Amino acid sequence: VISITDPTRPMEIGLYDTLDSALSVAEQGGYVFAADERYGLRVIDVANPAVPVEVGFYDTPGRAYDVALAGSYAYVADYDRGLRVINVANPAAPTEVGFYDTPGSAQGVTVAGGYVHVVAYGSYMNGGGLFVLRFTGVTYTISGRVTDASGHGILGVTVWAGSPRN
């Protein structure tokens, strides 16, 4: 952790040594999210910058190269497996909620204007390049049985989530 209170004299005021190489970091709400290569996404509490503490992690399936944040999501460029979308609303227990397996090796990610931009290295044969994606949220599944007060099944029931339909 580097203090830039005096920009002409940056000073180290704290240190957290991740398990591998923190290739990229992003900060939000008193937490630093580190793309820690072979050890995925690490979540570090920096409320006390002199004593950073890891509070959570998500072990990506490949090597985490870059991270970008938007709202309660961390977008991780996973070199071996493309883009991973991680819900970090609970920093102690990040969970994957989506992914996009890019051709080539994902090395960079940014989020702007509701779009996720992923840069993947690759040759003509394995399709690297810039991928512009949009994460529209999580899809949920509803299952079960609708019954009356006596426990008998009811036919012709429609269930939906969201605003009432007209």
Coordinates of N, CA and C in Angstrom, one line a residue:
V1 N 0.9 -1.2 0.0 CA 0.0 0.0 0.0 C 0.9 1.2 0.0
I2 N 0.7 2.1 -1.0 CA 1.5 3.3 -1.1 C 0.7 4.5 -0.8
S3 N 1.2 5.4 0.1 CA 0.5 6.6 0.4 C 1.0 7.7 -0.6
I4 N 0.1 8.4 -1.2 CA 0.5 9.5 -2.1 C 0.0 10.8 -1.6
T5 N -0.1 10.9 -0.2 CA -0.5 12.1 0.4 C 0.4 13.3 -0.1
D6 N 1.7 13.0 -0.2 CA 2.6 13.9 -0.9 C 3.0 13.3 -2.2
P7 N 2.4 13.7 -3.3 CA 2.7 13.0 -4.6 C 4.2 13.0 -5.0
T8 N 4.9 14.0 -4.5 CA 6.3 14.0 -4.9 C 7.2 13.0 -4.0
R9 N 6.6 12.4 -3.0 CA 7.3 11.5 -2.1 C 6.4 10.3 -1.8
P10 N 6.0 9.4 -2.7 CA 5.2 8.3 -2.4 C 5.9 7.4 -1.3
M11 N 5.1 6.9 -0.4 CA 5.7 6.1 0.7 C 4.9 4.8 0.9
E12 N 5.6 3.7 1.1 CA 5.0 2.4 1.4 C 4.5 2.5 2.9
I13 N 3.2 2.2 3.1 CA 2.7 2.2 4.5 C 2.1 0.8 4.9
G14 N 2.0 -0.1 3.9 CA 1.5 -1.4 4.3 C 1.9 -2.4 3.2
L15 N 1.8 -3.7 3.5 CA 2.1 -4.7 2.5 C 1.3 -6.0 2.7
Y16 N 0.8 -6.5 1.6 CA 0.2 -7.9 1.7 C 0.8 -8.7 0.6
D17 N 1.5 -9.8 0.9 CA 2.2 -10.6 0.0 C 1.2 -11.7 -0.5
T18 N 0.7 -11.7 -1.7 CA -0.2 -12.7 -2.2 C 0.5 -14.0 -2.5
L19 N -0.2 -15.0 -2.8 CA 0.3 -16.4 -2.9 C 1.2 -16.5 -4.2
D20 N 0.8 -15.7 -5.2 CA 1.6 -15.8 -6.5 C 2.0 -14.4 -6.9
S21 N 1.7 -14.1 -8.2 CA 2.0 -12.7 -8.7 C 0.8 -11.9 -8.9
A22 N 0.6 -10.9 -8.1 CA -0.6 -10.0 -8.3 C -0.3 -9.2 -9.6
L23 N -0.9 -9.6 -10.7 CA -0.7 -9.0 -12.0 C -1.5 -7.8 -12.2
S24 N -2.6 -7.7 -11.5 CA -3.5 -6.5 -11.6 C -4.3 -6.3 -10.3
V25 N -4.5 -5.1 -10.0 CA -5.4 -4.8 -8.8 C -6.4 -3.7 -9.1
A26 N -7.5 -3.8 -8.4 CA -8.6 -2.7 -8.5 C -9.1 -2.5 -7.1
E27 N -9.5 -1.3 -6.8 CA -9.9 -1.0 -5.4 C -11.4 -0.5 -5.5
Q28 N -12.1 -0.9 -4.5 CA -13.5 -0.5 -4.3 C -14.0 -0.7 -2.9
G29 N -14.6 0.4 -2.3 CA -15.2 0.2 -1.0 C -14.3 -0.3 0.1
G30 N -13.0 0.1 0.1 CA -12.1 -0.3 1.2 C -11.5 -1.7 1.0
Y31 N -11.7 -2.3 -0.2 CA -11.2 -3.6 -0.6 C -10.3 -3.5 -1.8
V32 N -9.2 -4.2 -1.9 CA -8.4 -4.4 -3.1 C -8.7 -5.8 -3.6
F33 N -9.0 -5.8 -4.9 CA -9.2 -7.1 -5.6 C -8.0 -7.4 -6.5
A34 N -7.3 -8.5 -6.2 CA -6.0 -8.7 -7.0 C -6.2 -10.0 -7.9
A35 N -5.8 -9.8 -9.1 CA -5.7 -10.9 -10.0 C -4.4 -11.6 -9.8
D36 N -4.4 -12.7 -9.1 CA -3.2 -13.3 -8.5 C -2.7 -14.6 -9.3
E37 N -2.6 -14.4 -10.6 CA -2.2 -15.5 -11.5 C -2.8 -16.9 -11.1
R38 N -2.0 -17.8 -10.6 CA -2.4 -19.2 -10.4 C -3.4 -19.3 -9.2
Y39 N -3.6 -18.2 -8.4 CA -4.4 -18.3 -7.2 C -5.7 -17.4 -7.3
G40 N -6.0 -17.1 -8.6 CA -7.3 -16.5 -8.8 C -7.5 -15.1 -8.3
L41 N -8.7 -14.7 -7.9 CA -9.0 -13.4 -7.4 C -8.9 -13.4 -5.9
R42 N -8.1 -12.5 -5.3 CA -7.9 -12.4 -3.9 C -8.6 -11.1 -3.5
V43 N -9.2 -11.1 -2.3 CA -9.9 -9.9 -1.8 C -9.2 -9.5 -0.5
I44 N -8.7 -8.3 -0.5 CA -7.9 -7.8 0.6 C -8.6 -6.6 1.2
D45 N -8.8 -6.6 2.5 CA -9.4 -5.5 3.2 C -8.3 -4.5 3.5
V46 N -8.5 -3.3 3.1 CA -7.4 -2.2 3.3 C -8.0 -1.1 4.1
A47 N -9.0 -1.4 5.0 CA -9.6 -0.4 5.8 C -8.5 0.2 6.7
N48 N -7.6 -0.6 7.2 CA -6.4 -0.2 7.9 C -5.3 -0.4 6.9
P49 N -4.9 0.6 6.1 CA -3.9 0.4 5.0 C -2.5 0.0 5.5
A50 N -2.2 0.2 6.8 CA -0.9 -0.3 7.4 C -0.9 -1.8 7.6
V51 N -2.1 -2.4 7.7 CA -2.2 -3.8 7.9 C -3.3 -4.4 7.0
P52 N -3.0 -4.6 5.7 CA -4.0 -5.2 4.8 C -4.2 -6.7 5.2
V53 N -5.5 -7.1 5.1 CA -5.8 -8.5 5.5 C -6.7 -9.2 4.4
E54 N -6.3 -10.4 4.0 CA -7.1 -11.1 3.0 C -8.4 -11.6 3.7
V55 N -9.5 -11.3 3.1 CA -10.8 -11.7 3.7 C -11.6 -12.7 2.8
G56 N -11.2 -12.9 1.6 CA -11.9 -13.8 0.7 C -11.1 -14.0 -0.6
F57 N -11.6 -15.0 -1.3 CA -10.9 -15.3 -2.6 C -11.9 -16.1 -3.5
Y58 N -11.6 -16.1 -4.8 CA -12.3 -17.0 -5.7 C -11.2 -17.6 -6.6
D59 N -11.1 -18.9 -6.5 CA -10.0 -19.6 -7.3 C -10.5 -19.9 -8.7
T60 N -10.0 -19.0 -9.6 CA -10.4 -19.1 -11.0 C -9.9 -20.4 -11.6
P61 N -10.5 -21.0 -12.7 CA -10.1 -22.2 -13.2 C -8.7 -22.2 -13.9
G62 N -8.3 -21.0 -14.4 CA -7.0 -20.8 -15.0 C -6.2 -19.8 -14.3
R63 N -5.4 -19.0 -15.0 CA -4.5 -18.0 -14.4 C -5.2 -16.6 -14.5
A64 N -5.4 -16.0 -13.4 CA -6.0 -14.6 -13.4 C -5.0 -13.6 -13.7
Y65 N -5.2 -12.9 -14.9 CA -4.2 -11.9 -15.4 C -4.6 -10.5 -15.1
D66 N -6.0 -10.2 -15.1 CA -6.4 -8.8 -15.0 C -7.8 -8.8 -14.3
V67 N -8.1 -7.7 -13.7 CA -9.4 -7.5 -13.0 C -9.9 -6.1 -13.2
A68 N -11.2 -6.0 -13.4 CA -11.9 -4.7 -13.4 C -13.2 -4.9 -12.6
L69 N -13.6 -3.8 -12.0 CA -14.8 -3.8 -11.1 C -15.9 -2.9 -11.7
A70 N -17.1 -3.3 -11.5 CA -18.3 -2.5 -11.8 C -19.4 -3.0 -10.9
G71 N -19.9 -2.1 -10.0 CA -21.0 -2.5 -9.1 C -20.5 -3.6 -8.2
S72 N -21.3 -4.6 -8.1 CA -20.9 -5.7 -7.2 C -20.3 -6.9 -7.9
Y73 N -19.7 -6.6 -9.1 CA -19.1 -7.6 -9.9 C -17.6 -7.3 -10.2
A74 N -16.8 -8.4 -10.1 CA -15.4 -8.3 -10.5 C -15.3 -9.1 -11.8
Y75 N -14.7 -8.5 -12.8 CA -14.5 -9.2 -14.1 C -13.1 -9.6 -14.2
V76 N -12.8 -10.9 -14.3 CA -11.4 -11.3 -14.3 C -11.1 -11.9 -15.7
A77 N -10.0 -11.4 -16.2 CA -9.4 -12.0 -17.5 C -8.6 -13.2 -17.0
D78 N -9.1 -14.4 -17.3 CA -8.5 -15.7 -17.0 C -7.8 -16.2 -18.2
Y79 N -6.5 -16.1 -18.2 CA -5.6 -16.4 -19.3 C -6.0 -17.7 -20.1
D80 N -6.3 -18.7 -19.3 CA -6.6 -20.0 -19.8 C -8.1 -20.2 -20.2
R81 N -9.0 -19.5 -19.5 CA -10.4 -19.8 -19.7 C -11.3 -18.6 -20.0
G82 N -10.8 -17.5 -20.4 CA -11.6 -16.4 -20.9 C -12.0 -15.4 -19.7
L83 N -13.2 -14.9 -19.9 CA -13.7 -13.9 -18.9 C -14.5 -14.7 -17.8
R84 N -14.2 -14.3 -16.5 CA -15.0 -14.9 -15.4 C -15.7 -13.7 -14.8
V85 N -17.0 -13.8 -14.5 CA -17.8 -12.8 -13.8 C -18.0 -13.3 -12.4
I86 N -17.5 -12.5 -11.4 CA -17.5 -12.9 -10.0 C -18.3 -11.9 -9.2
N87 N -19.4 -12.4 -8.5 CA -20.1 -11.5 -7.6 C -19.3 -11.3 -6.3
V88 N -19.0 -10.0 -6.0 CA -18.2 -9.7 -4.9 C -19.0 -8.9 -3.9
A89 N -20.3 -9.0 -3.9 CA -21.2 -8.2 -3.0 C -20.8 -8.6 -1.5
N90 N -20.5 -9.9 -1.3 CA -20.0 -10.3 0.0 C -18.5 -10.6 -0.3
P91 N -17.6 -9.7 0.1 CA -16.2 -9.8 -0.2 C -15.6 -11.1 0.4
A92 N -16.2 -11.6 1.5 CA -15.6 -12.8 2.2 C -16.0 -14.0 1.4
A93 N -17.0 -14.0 0.5 CA -17.4 -15.2 -0.2 C -17.7 -14.9 -1.7
P94 N -16.8 -14.5 -2.5 CA -17.0 -14.2 -3.9 C -17.5 -15.5 -4.6
T95 N -18.5 -15.3 -5.5 CA -19.0 -16.5 -6.3 C -19.1 -16.2 -7.8
E96 N -18.7 -17.1 -8.6 CA -18.8 -16.9 -10.0 C -20.3 -17.0 -10.5
V97 N -20.7 -16.0 -11.3 CA -22.1 -16.0 -11.8 C -22.2 -16.0 -13.3
G98 N -21.0 -16.0 -14.0 CA -21.0 -16.1 -15.4 C -19.6 -16.2 -16.0
F99 N -19.5 -16.5 -17.2 CA -18.2 -16.6 -17.9 C -18.4 -16.5 -19.4
Y100 N -17.4 -16.2 -20.1 CA -17.3 -16.2 -21.6 C -15.9 -16.8 -21.9
D101 N -15.9 -17.9 -22.6 CA -14.6 -18.6 -22.9 C -14.2 -18.0 -24.2
T102 N -13.2 -17.0 -24.1 CA -12.7 -16.4 -25.3 C -11.8 -17.3 -26.1
P103 N -11.8 -17.2 -27.4 CA -10.7 -17.9 -28.2 C -9.4 -17.2 -27.8
G104 N -8.3 -17.9 -27.8 CA -7.0 -17.3 -27.4 C -6.9 -17.1 -25.9
S105 N -6.0 -16.4 -25.4 CA -5.7 -16.2 -24.0 C -6.1 -14.9 -23.5
A106 N -7.1 -14.8 -22.6 CA -7.6 -13.5 -22.1 C -6.5 -12.9 -21.2
Q107 N -6.1 -11.6 -21.5 CA -5.0 -11.0 -20.8 C -5.4 -9.6 -20.2
G108 N -6.5 -9.0 -20.7 CA -6.9 -7.7 -20.2 C -8.4 -7.6 -20.2
V109 N -8.9 -6.8 -19.3 CA -10.3 -6.5 -19.2 C -10.6 -5.1 -18.7
T110 N -11.6 -4.4 -19.2 CA -12.1 -3.2 -18.7 C -13.6 -3.2 -18.8
V111 N -14.2 -2.3 -18.0 CA -15.7 -2.2 -18.1 C -16.0 -0.7 -18.3
A112 N -16.8 -0.4 -19.3 CA -17.2 1.0 -19.5 C -18.5 1.0 -20.3
G113 N -19.4 1.9 -19.8 CA -20.7 2.1 -20.5 C -21.5 0.8 -20.6
G114 N -21.4 0.0 -19.6 CA -22.2 -1.2 -19.5 C -21.7 -2.4 -20.4
Y115 N -20.5 -2.2 -20.9 CA -19.9 -3.2 -21.7 C -18.6 -3.7 -21.1
V116 N -18.3 -5.0 -21.3 CA -17.0 -5.5 -20.8 C -16.1 -5.7 -22.0
H117 N -14.9 -5.2 -22.0 CA -14.0 -5.3 -23.1 C -12.9 -6.3 -22.6
V118 N -12.7 -7.4 -23.4 CA -11.7 -8.4 -23.1 C -10.7 -8.5 -24.2
V119 N -9.4 -8.4 -23.9 CA -8.4 -8.5 -24.9 C -7.8 -9.9 -24.7
A120 N -7.8 -10.7 -25.8 CA -7.2 -12.0 -25.8 C -6.1 -12.2 -26.8
Y121 N -5.0 -12.7 -26.4 CA -3.9 -12.9 -27.3 C -4.1 -14.2 -28.1
G122 N -3.9 -14.2 -29.4 CA -4.0 -15.4 -30.1 C -3.6 -15.2 -31.6
S123 N -3.4 -16.3 -32.3 CA -2.9 -16.2 -33.6 C -4.2 -16.2 -34.5
Y124 N -4.0 -16.1 -35.8 CA -5.1 -16.1 -36.7 C -5.9 -17.4 -36.6
M125 N -5.2 -18.5 -36.2 CA -5.9 -19.8 -36.1 C -6.7 -19.9 -34.8
N126 N -6.3 -19.3 -33.7 CA -7.0 -19.5 -32.5 C -7.8 -18.2 -32.0
G127 N -7.9 -17.2 -32.9 CA -8.9 -16.2 -32.7 C -8.8 -15.2 -31.6
G128 N -7.6 -14.7 -31.3 CA -7.4 -13.7 -30.3 C -8.0 -12.4 -30.9
G129 N -8.0 -11.3 -30.0 CA -8.5 -10.0 -30.4 C -9.3 -9.4 -29.3
L130 N -10.0 -8.4 -29.7 CA -10.9 -7.6 -28.7 C -12.3 -8.2 -28.8
F131 N -12.8 -8.5 -27.6 CA -14.2 -9.0 -27.5 C -15.0 -8.0 -26.6
V132 N -16.1 -7.5 -27.2 CA -16.9 -6.6 -26.5 C -18.2 -7.3 -26.1
L133 N -18.4 -7.4 -24.8 CA -19.4 -8.3 -24.2 C -20.3 -7.4 -23.3
R134 N -21.5 -7.9 -23.0 CA -22.4 -7.3 -22.1 C -22.9 -8.3 -21.1
F135 N -22.7 -8.1 -19.8 CA -23.2 -9.0 -18.8 C -24.6 -8.5 -18.4
T136 N -25.6 -9.3 -18.6 CA -27.0 -8.8 -18.3 C -27.5 -9.3 -17.0
G137 N -26.7 -9.9 -16.2 CA -27.2 -10.4 -14.9 C -27.3 -11.9 -14.9
V138 N -27.8 -12.3 -13.8 CA -27.8 -13.8 -13.5 C -29.2 -14.3 -13.8
T139 N -29.3 -15.5 -14.4 CA -30.6 -16.1 -14.7 C -30.8 -17.1 -13.6
Y140 N -32.0 -17.1 -13.1 CA -32.4 -18.0 -12.0 C -33.4 -19.0 -12.5
T141 N -33.5 -20.1 -11.9 CA -34.4 -21.2 -12.3 C -35.4 -21.4 -11.1
I142 N -36.7 -21.4 -11.5 CA -37.7 -21.7 -10.5 C -38.3 -23.1 -10.8
S143 N -38.4 -23.9 -9.7 CA -39.0 -25.2 -9.9 C -39.8 -25.6 -8.7
G144 N -40.7 -26.5 -8.9 CA -41.5 -26.9 -7.8 C -42.9 -27.2 -8.3
R145 N -43.9 -27.2 -7.3 CA -45.3 -27.6 -7.6 C -46.2 -26.6 -7.0
V146 N -47.2 -26.1 -7.7 CA -48.1 -25.1 -7.2 C -49.4 -25.9 -6.8
T147 N -49.8 -25.8 -5.5 CA -50.9 -26.6 -5.0 C -51.9 -25.6 -4.3
D148 N -53.1 -26.2 -4.2 CA -54.2 -25.5 -3.4 C -54.0 -25.8 -1.9
A149 N -54.9 -25.3 -1.1 CA -54.7 -25.4 0.4 C -54.8 -26.9 0.8
S150 N -55.4 -27.8 0.0 CA -55.5 -29.2 0.3 C -54.3 -30.0 -0.2
G151 N -53.3 -29.3 -0.9 CA -52.2 -30.0 -1.5 C -52.4 -30.6 -2.8
H152 N -53.5 -30.3 -3.5 CA -53.8 -30.8 -4.8 C -53.1 -29.8 -5.9
G153 N -52.5 -30.4 -6.9 CA -51.9 -29.6 -7.9 C -52.9 -28.7 -8.7
I154 N -52.4 -27.5 -9.1 CA -53.3 -26.6 -9.8 C -52.7 -26.5 -11.2
L155 N -53.6 -26.7 -12.2 CA -53.2 -26.6 -13.6 C -53.3 -25.2 -14.1
G156 N -52.5 -24.9 -15.2 CA -52.6 -23.6 -15.9 C -52.0 -22.5 -15.1
V157 N -51.1 -22.7 -14.3 CA -50.5 -21.6 -13.5 C -49.3 -21.0 -14.2
T158 N -49.2 -19.6 -14.2 CA -48.0 -18.9 -14.8 C -47.3 -18.3 -13.7
V159 N -46.0 -18.5 -13.7 CA -45.1 -17.8 -12.7 C -44.1 -17.0 -13.4
W160 N -43.8 -15.8 -13.0 CA -42.8 -14.9 -13.6 C -42.2 -14.1 -12.6
A161 N -41.0 -13.6 -12.9 CA -40.2 -12.7 -12.0 C -40.1 -11.3 -12.6
G162 N -40.1 -10.3 -11.9 CA -40.0 -8.9 -12.4 C -41.3 -8.2 -12.2
S163 N -41.5 -7.2 -13.1 CA -42.7 -6.3 -13.0 C -43.9 -7.1 -13.4
P164 N -45.1 -6.7 -12.8 CA -46.3 -7.3 -13.3 C -46.5 -7.1 -14.7
R165 N -47.1 -8.2 -15.4 CA -47.4 -8.1 -16.8 C -48.8 -7.5 -17.1
N166 N -48.9 -6.8 -18.2 CA -50.2 -6.3 -18.6 C -51.0 -7.3 -19.5

